[in-house]
Short mmCIF file of C-alpha atoms in Angstrom, two decimals:
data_model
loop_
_atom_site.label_atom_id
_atom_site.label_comp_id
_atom_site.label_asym_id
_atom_site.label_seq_id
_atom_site.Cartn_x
_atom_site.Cartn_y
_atom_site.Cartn_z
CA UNK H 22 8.18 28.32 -31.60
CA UNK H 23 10.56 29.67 -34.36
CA UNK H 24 11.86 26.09 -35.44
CA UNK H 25 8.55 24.30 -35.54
CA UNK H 26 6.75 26.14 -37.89
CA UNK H 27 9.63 26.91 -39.83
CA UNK H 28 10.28 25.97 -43.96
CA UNK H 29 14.02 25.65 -44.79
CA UNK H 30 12.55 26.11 -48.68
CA UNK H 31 11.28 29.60 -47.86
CA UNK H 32 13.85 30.12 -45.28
CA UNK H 33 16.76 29.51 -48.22
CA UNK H 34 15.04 31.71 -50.00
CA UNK H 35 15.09 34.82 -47.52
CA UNK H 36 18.50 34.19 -47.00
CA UNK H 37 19.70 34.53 -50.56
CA UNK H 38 18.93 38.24 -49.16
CA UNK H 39 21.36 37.80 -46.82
CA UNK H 40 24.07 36.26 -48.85
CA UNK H 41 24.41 39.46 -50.90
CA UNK H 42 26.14 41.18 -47.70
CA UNK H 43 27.37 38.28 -45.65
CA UNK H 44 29.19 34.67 -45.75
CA UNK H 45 28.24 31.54 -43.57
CA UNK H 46 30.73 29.00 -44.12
CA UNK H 47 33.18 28.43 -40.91
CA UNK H 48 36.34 30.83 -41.19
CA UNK H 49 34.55 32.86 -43.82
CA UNK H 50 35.37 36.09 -44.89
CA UNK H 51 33.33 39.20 -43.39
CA UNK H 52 32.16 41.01 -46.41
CA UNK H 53 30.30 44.18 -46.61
CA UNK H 54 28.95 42.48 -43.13
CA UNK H 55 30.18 40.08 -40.40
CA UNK H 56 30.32 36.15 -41.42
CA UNK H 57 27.56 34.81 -40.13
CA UNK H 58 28.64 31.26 -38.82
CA UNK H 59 27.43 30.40 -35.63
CA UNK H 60 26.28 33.64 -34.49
CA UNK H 61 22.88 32.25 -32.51
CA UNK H 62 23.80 31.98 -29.23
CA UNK H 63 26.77 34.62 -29.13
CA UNK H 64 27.16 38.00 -28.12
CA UNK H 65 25.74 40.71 -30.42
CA UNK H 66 28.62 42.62 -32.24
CA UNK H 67 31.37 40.14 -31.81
CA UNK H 68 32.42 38.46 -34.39
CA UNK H 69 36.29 38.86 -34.53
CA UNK H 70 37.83 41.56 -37.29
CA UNK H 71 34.68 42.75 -38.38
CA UNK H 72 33.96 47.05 -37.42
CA UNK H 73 30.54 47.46 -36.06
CA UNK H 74 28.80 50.70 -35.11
CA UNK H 75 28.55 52.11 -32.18
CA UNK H 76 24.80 51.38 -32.46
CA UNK H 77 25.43 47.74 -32.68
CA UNK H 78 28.07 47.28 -29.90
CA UNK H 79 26.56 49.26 -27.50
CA UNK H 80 23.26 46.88 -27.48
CA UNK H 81 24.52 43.75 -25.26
CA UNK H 82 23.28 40.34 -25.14
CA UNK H 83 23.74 37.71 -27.43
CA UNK H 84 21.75 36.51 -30.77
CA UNK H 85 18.95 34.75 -29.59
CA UNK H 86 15.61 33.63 -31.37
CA UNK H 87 13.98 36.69 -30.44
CA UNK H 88 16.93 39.22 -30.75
CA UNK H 89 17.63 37.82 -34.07
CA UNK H 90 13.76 38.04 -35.24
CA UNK H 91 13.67 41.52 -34.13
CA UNK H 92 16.98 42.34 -35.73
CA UNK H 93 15.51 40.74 -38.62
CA UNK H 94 12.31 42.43 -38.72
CA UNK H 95 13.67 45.69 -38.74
CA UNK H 96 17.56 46.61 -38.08
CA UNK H 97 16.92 50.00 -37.46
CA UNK H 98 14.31 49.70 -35.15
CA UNK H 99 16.17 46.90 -33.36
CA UNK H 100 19.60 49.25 -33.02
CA UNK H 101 18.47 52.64 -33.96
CA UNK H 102 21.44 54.05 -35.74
CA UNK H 103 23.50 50.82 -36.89
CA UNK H 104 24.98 50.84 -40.57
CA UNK H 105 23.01 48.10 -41.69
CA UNK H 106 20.93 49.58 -44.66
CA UNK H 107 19.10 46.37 -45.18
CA UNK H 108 15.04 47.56 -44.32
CA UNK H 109 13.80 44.05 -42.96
CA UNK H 110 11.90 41.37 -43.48
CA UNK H 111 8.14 41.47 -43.17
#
């Protein structure tokens, strides 16, 4: 569902959003947040050297295309009380 309709043009685009807060090359550096590289499909808050709230690592799971969309849509809503300050995208 999330793949087929996508547009890596607009998708880019979001991301540049992102970029301001996080890395994706491999072995990156966590920045103000966790380096993003290869996140989908891992647990949520685990990303090696990188301090997440309590918010974050008490949610479980692992970064799926839902869990990520919702996280996406709106952190705070997704893990009421995480230090991500980012509102969302609509």
């Amino acid at each position: 569902m999330f793949l087929a309709s996508a547009d890596p043009a607009k998708g880019e685009g979001e991301f540049k959003k992102c970029a301001a807060c996080h890395t994706i090359n491999q072995g990156g550096a966590n920045q103000i947040g966790p380096n993003l590289w290869g996140v989908m499909g891992n647990p949520v808050a685990a990303h090696a050297g990188y301090s997440y709230s309590d918010a974050l690592r008490g949610l479980g799971g692992e970064w799926n295309w839902d869990a990520m969309s919702s996280w996406l849509k709106s952190p705070k809503k997704h893990a009421p009380g995480n230090k991500m300050s980012f509102a969302g995208i609509s």
